[in-house]
C-alpha angles and dihedrals in degrees: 000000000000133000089264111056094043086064095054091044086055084051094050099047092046095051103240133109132247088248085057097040089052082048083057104061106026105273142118113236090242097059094044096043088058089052095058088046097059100037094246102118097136127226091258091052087058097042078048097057092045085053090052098045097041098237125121118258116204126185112174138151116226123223117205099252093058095269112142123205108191137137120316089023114111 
């Protein structure tokens, strides 16, 4: 699943559309739009539309023995 669809499947579970989603965070649509095409929505866009839709948001990566490194560790 890509970024982008993962985006669209949050929308869609959240009942709210991609235009009101952009309104959210401070994008056109078209812009927007462009960005999921390509593949090039950034880590604080996503933190961002977790932030506007009030869900958590995780990126981490997983070592072997269990340890996460993820945003906020250091």
């Amino acid at each position: 699943m890509t970024t982008s669809d993962m985006i669209r499947e949050l929308c869609d579970k959240q009942n709210i559309s991609l235009a009101e989603l952009c309104r959210r965070i401070g994008q056109t649509p078209q812009n927007f739009n462009k960005k999921m095409r390509r593949e090039t929505v950034s880590l604080d866009e996503l933190i961002s539309i977790a932030d506007a839709l009030e869900v958590t948001f995780e990126q981490s990566f997983v070592l072997p023995d269990g340890i996460r490194i993820s945003i906020g560790n250091k």
